[in-house]
GROMACS .gro file of N, CA and C in nm:
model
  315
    1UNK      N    1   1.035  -0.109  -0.753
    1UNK     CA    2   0.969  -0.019  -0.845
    1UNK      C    3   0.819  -0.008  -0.813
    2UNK      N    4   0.767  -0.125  -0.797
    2UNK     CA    5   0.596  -0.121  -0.786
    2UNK      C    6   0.592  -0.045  -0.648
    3UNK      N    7   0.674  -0.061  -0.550
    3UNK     CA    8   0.657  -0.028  -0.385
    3UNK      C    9   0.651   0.126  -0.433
    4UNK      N   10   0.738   0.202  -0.507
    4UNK     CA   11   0.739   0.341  -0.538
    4UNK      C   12   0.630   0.400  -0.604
    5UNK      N   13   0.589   0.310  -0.738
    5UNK     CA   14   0.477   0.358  -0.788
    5UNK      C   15   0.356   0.349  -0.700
    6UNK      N   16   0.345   0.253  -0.589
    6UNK     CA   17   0.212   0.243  -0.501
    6UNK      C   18   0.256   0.388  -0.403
    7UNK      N   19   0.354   0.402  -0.353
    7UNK     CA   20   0.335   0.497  -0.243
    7UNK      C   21   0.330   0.653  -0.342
    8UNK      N   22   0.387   0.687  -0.444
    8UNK     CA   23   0.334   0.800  -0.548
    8UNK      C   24   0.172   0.833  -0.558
    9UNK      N   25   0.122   0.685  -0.576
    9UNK     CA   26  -0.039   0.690  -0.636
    9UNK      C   27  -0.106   0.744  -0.481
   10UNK      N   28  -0.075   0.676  -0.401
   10UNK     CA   29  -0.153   0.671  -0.259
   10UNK      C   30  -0.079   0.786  -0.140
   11UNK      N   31  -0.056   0.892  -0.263
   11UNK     CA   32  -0.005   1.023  -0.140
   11UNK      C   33  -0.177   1.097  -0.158
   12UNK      N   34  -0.122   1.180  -0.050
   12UNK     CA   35  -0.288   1.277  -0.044
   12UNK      C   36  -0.260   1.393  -0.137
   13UNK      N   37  -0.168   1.393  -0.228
   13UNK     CA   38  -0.135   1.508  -0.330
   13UNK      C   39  -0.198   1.486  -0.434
   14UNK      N   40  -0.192   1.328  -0.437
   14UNK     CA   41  -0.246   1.297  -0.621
   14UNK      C   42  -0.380   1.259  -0.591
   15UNK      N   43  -0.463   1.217  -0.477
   15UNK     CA   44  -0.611   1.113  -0.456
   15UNK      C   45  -0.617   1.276  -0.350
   16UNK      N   46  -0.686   1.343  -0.460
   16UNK     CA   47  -0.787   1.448  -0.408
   16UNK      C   48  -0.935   1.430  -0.371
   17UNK      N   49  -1.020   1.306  -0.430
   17UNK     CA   50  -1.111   1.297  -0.383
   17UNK      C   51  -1.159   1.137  -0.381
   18UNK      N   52  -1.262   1.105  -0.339
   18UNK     CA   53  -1.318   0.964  -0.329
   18UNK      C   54  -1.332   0.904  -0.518
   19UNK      N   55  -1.356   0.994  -0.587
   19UNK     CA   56  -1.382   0.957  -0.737
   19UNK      C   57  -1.177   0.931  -0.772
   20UNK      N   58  -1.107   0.995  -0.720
   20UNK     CA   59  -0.928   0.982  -0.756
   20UNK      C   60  -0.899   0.867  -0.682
   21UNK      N   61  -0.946   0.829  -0.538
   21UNK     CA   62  -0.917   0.705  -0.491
   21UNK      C   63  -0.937   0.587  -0.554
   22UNK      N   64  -1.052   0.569  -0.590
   22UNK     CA   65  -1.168   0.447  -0.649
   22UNK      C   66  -1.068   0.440  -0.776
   23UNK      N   67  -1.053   0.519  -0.923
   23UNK     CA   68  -0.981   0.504  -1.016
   23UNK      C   69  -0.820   0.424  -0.956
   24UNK      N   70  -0.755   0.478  -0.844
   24UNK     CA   71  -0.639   0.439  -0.849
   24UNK      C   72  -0.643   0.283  -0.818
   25UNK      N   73  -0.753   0.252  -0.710
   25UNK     CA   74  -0.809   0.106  -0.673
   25UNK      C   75  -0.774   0.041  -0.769
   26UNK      N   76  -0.846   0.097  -0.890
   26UNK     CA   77  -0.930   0.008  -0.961
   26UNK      C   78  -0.826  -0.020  -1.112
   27UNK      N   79  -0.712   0.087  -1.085
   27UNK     CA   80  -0.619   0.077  -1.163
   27UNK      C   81  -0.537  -0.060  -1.094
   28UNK      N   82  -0.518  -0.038  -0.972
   28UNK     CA   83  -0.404  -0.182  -0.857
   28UNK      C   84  -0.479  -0.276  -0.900
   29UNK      N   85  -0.637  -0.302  -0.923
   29UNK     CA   86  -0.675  -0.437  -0.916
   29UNK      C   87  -0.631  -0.477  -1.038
   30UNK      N   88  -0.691  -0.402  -1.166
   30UNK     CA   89  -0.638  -0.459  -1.275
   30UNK      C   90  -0.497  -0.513  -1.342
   31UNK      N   91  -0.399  -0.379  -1.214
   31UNK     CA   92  -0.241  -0.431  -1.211
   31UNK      C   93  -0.248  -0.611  -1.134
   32UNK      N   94  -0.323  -0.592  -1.050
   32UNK     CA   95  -0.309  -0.707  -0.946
   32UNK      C   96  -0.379  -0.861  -1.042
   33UNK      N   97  -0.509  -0.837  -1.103
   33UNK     CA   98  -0.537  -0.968  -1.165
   33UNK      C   99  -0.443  -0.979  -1.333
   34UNK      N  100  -0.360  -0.889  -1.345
   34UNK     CA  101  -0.290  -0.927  -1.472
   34UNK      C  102  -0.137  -1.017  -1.377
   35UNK      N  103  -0.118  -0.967  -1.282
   35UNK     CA  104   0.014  -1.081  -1.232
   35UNK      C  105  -0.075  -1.184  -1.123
   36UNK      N  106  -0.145  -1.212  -1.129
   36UNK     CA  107  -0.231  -1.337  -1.075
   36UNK      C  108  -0.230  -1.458  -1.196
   37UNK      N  109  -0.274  -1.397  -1.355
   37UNK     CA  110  -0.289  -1.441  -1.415
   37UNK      C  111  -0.150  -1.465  -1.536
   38UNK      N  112  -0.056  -1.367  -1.528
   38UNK     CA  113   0.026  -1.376  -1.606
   38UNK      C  114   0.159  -1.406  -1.528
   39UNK      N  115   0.232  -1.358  -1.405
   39UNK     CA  116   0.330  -1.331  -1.373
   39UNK      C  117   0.315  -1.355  -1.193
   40UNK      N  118   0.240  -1.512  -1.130
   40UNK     CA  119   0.224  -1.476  -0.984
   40UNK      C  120   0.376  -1.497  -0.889
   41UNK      N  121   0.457  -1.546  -0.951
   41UNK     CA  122   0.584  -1.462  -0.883
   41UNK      C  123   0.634  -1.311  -0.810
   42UNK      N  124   0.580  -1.260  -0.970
   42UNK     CA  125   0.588  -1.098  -0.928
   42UNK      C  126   0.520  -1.056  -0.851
   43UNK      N  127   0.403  -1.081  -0.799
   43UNK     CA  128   0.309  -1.078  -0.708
   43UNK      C  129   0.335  -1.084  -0.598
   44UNK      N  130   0.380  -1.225  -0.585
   44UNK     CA  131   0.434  -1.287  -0.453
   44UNK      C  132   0.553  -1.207  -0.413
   45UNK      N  133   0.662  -1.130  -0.488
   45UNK     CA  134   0.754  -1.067  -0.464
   45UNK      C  135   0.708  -0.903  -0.359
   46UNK      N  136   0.633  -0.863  -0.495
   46UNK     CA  137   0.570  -0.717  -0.438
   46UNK      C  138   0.525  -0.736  -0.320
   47UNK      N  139   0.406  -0.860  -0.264
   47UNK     CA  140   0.343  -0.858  -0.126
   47UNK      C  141   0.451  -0.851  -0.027
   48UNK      N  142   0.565  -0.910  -0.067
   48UNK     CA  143   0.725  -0.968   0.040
   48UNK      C  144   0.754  -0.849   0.030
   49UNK      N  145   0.788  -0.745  -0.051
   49UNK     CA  146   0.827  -0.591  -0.036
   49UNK      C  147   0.774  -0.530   0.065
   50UNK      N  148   0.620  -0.531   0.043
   50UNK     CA  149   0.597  -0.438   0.049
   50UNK      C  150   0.494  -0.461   0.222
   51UNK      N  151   0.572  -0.591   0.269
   51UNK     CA  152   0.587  -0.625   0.409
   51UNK      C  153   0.403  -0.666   0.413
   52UNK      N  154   0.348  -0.747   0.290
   52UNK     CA  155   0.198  -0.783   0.369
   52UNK      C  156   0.259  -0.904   0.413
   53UNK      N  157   0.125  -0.920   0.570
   53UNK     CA  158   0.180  -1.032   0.624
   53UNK      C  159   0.107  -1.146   0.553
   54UNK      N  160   0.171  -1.259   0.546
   54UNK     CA  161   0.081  -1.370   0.427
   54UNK      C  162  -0.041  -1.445   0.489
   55UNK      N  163  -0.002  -1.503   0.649
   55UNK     CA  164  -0.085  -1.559   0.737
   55UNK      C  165  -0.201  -1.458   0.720
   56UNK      N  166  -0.217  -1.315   0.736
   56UNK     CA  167  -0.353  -1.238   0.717
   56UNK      C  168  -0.408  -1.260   0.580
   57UNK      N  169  -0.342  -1.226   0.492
   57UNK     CA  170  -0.353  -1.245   0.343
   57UNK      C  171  -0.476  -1.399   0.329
   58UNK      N  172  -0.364  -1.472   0.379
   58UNK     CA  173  -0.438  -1.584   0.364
   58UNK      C  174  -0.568  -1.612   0.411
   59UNK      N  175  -0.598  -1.547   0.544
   59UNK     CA  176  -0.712  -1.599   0.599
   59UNK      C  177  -0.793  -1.508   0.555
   60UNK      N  178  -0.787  -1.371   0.518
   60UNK     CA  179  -0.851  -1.298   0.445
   60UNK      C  180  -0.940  -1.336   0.314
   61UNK      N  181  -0.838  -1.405   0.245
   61UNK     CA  182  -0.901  -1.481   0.119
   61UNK      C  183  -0.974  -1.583   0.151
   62UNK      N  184  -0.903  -1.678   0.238
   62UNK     CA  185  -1.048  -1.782   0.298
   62UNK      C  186  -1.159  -1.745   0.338
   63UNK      N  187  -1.153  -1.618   0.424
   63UNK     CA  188  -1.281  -1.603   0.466
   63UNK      C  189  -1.360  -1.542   0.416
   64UNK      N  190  -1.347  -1.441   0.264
   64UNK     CA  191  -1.442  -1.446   0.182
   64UNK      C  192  -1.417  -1.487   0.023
   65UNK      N  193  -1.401  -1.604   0.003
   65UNK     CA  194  -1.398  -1.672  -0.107
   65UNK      C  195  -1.467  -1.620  -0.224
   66UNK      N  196  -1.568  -1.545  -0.205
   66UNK     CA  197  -1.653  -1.459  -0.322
   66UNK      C  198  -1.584  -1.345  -0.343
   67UNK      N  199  -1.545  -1.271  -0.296
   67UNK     CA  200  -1.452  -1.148  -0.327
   67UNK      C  201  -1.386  -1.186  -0.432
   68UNK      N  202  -1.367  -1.075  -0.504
   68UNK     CA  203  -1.238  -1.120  -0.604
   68UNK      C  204  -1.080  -1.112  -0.555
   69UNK      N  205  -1.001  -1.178  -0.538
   69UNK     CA  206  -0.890  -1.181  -0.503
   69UNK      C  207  -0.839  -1.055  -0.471
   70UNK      N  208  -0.845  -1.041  -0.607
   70UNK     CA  209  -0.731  -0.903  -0.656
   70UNK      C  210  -0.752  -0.758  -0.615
   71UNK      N  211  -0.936  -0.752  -0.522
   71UNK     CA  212  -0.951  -0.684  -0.503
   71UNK      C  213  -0.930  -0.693  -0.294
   72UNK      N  214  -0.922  -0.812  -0.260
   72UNK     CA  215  -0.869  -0.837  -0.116
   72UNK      C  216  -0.701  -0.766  -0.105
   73UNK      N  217  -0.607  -0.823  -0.174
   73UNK     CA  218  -0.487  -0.777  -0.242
   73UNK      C  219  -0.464  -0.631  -0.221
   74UNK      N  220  -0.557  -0.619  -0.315
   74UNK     CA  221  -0.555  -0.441  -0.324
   74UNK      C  222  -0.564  -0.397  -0.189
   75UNK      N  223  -0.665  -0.450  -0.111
   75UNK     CA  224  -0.694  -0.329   0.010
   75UNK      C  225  -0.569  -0.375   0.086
   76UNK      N  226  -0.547  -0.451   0.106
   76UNK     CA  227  -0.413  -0.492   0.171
   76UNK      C  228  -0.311  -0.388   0.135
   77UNK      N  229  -0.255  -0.394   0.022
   77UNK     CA  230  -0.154  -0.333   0.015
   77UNK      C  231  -0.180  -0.146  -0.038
   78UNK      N  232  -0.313  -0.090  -0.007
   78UNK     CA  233  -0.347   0.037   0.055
   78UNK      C  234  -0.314   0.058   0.179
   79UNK      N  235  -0.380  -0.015   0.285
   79UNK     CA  236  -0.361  -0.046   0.375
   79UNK      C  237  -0.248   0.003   0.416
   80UNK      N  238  -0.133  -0.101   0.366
   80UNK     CA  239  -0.005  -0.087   0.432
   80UNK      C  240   0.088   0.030   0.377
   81UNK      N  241   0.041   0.075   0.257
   81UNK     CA  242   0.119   0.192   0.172
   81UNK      C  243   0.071   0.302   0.284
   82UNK      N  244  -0.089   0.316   0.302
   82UNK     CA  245  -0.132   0.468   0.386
   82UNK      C  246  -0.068   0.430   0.533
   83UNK      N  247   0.003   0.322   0.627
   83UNK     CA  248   0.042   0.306   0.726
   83UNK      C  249   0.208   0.293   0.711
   84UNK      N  250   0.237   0.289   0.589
   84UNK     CA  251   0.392   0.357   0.545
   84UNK      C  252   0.390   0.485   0.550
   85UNK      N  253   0.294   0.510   0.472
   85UNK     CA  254   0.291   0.684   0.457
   85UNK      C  255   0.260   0.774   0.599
   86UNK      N  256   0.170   0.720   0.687
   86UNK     CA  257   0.159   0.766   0.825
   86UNK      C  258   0.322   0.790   0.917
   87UNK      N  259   0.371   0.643   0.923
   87UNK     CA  260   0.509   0.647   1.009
   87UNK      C  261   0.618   0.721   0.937
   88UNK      N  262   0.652   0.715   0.822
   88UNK     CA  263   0.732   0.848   0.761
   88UNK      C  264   0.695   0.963   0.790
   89UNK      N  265   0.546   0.995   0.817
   89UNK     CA  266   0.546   1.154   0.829
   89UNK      C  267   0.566   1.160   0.998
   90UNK      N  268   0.510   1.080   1.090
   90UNK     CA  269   0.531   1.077   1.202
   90UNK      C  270   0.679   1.064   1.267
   91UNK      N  271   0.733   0.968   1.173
   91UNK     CA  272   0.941   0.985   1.234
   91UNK      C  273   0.971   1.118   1.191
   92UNK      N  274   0.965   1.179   1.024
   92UNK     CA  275   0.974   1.279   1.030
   92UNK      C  276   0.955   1.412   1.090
   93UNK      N  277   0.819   1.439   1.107
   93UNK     CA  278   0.784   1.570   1.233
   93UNK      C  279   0.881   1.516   1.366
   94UNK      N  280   0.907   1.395   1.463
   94UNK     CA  281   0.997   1.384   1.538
   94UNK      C  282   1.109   1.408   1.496
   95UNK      N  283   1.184   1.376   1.397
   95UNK     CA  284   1.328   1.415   1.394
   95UNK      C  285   1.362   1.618   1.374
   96UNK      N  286   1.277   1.673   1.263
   96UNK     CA  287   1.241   1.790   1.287
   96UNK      C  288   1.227   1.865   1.425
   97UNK      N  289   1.133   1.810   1.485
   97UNK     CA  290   1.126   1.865   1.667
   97UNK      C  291   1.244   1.816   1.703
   98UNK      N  292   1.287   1.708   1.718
   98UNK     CA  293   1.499   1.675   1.795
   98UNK      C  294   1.551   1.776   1.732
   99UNK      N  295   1.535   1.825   1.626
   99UNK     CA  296   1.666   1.914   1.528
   99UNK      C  297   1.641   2.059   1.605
  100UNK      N  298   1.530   2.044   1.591
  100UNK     CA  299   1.493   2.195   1.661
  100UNK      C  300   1.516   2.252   1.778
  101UNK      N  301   1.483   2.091   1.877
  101UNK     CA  302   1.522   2.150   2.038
  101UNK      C  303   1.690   2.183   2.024
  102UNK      N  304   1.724   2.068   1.941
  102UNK     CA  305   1.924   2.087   1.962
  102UNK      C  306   1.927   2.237   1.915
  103UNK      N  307   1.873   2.294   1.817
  103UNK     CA  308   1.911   2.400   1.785
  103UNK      C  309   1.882   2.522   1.864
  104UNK      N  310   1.785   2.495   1.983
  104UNK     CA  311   1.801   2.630   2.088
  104UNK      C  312   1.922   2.591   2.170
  105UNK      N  313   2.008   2.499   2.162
  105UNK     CA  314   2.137   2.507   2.248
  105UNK      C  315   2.204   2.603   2.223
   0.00000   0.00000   0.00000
C-alpha cells in the first residue's frame, strides 16, 4: 500500500513544481518519524518493499548523525520511487517500439 501511495505522490502529474515537491517531502517525513516512533516494524517492512538497500541506509545515517533520520529515509526512498518510475517508463517505450516493429510484418 505505502509502495503505491509513494509512487502516486512522486509522479510528475501531481509535483508540478519545487513548492508540490517540498510539501510531499515533508508530508513522507512526518509519515516516516510517526513509524520510527510508533510502528518501526512497518518501517523496516516498507524500506524491504520498496528495495532500499540497508548497508547504504546505514552508512548514510552514520555519516551524518545530525540529520534527522526521517529526513535521510525520505530521500532514499524518493530516490528509489523516481528510479522506479524512470525504468517503467523506459521498459515501457521499449516494449511499445518491439510491438511496433512486429507490427510492420
Amino acid at each position: 500500500m505505502w509502495q503505491n501511495q509513494l509512487g502516486k505522490l512522486f509522479t510528475s502529474d501531481l509535483i508540478s513544481s519545487e513548492k508540490d515537491f517540498q510539501k510531499a517531502k515533508q508530508f513522507l517525513i512526518e509519515k516516516i518519524d510517526f513509524l520510527i516512533q510508533h510502528n518501526f516494524p512497518e518501517l523496516v517492512q516498507i524500506l524491504y518493499k520498496m528495495d532500499i538497500s540497508e548497508n547504504k541506509l546505514k552508512s548514510l545515517l552514520n555519516e551524518s548523525p545530525e540529520i534527522n533520520p526521517s529526513l535521510i529515509i525520505a530521500n532514499q526512498l524518493i530516490a528509489r520511487q523516481i528510479e522506479k518510475n524512470k525504468n517503467f517508463e523506459y521498459y515501457t517505450q521499449q516494449f511499445s517500439q518491439k510491438n511496433s516493429d512486429e507490427e510492420k510484418w
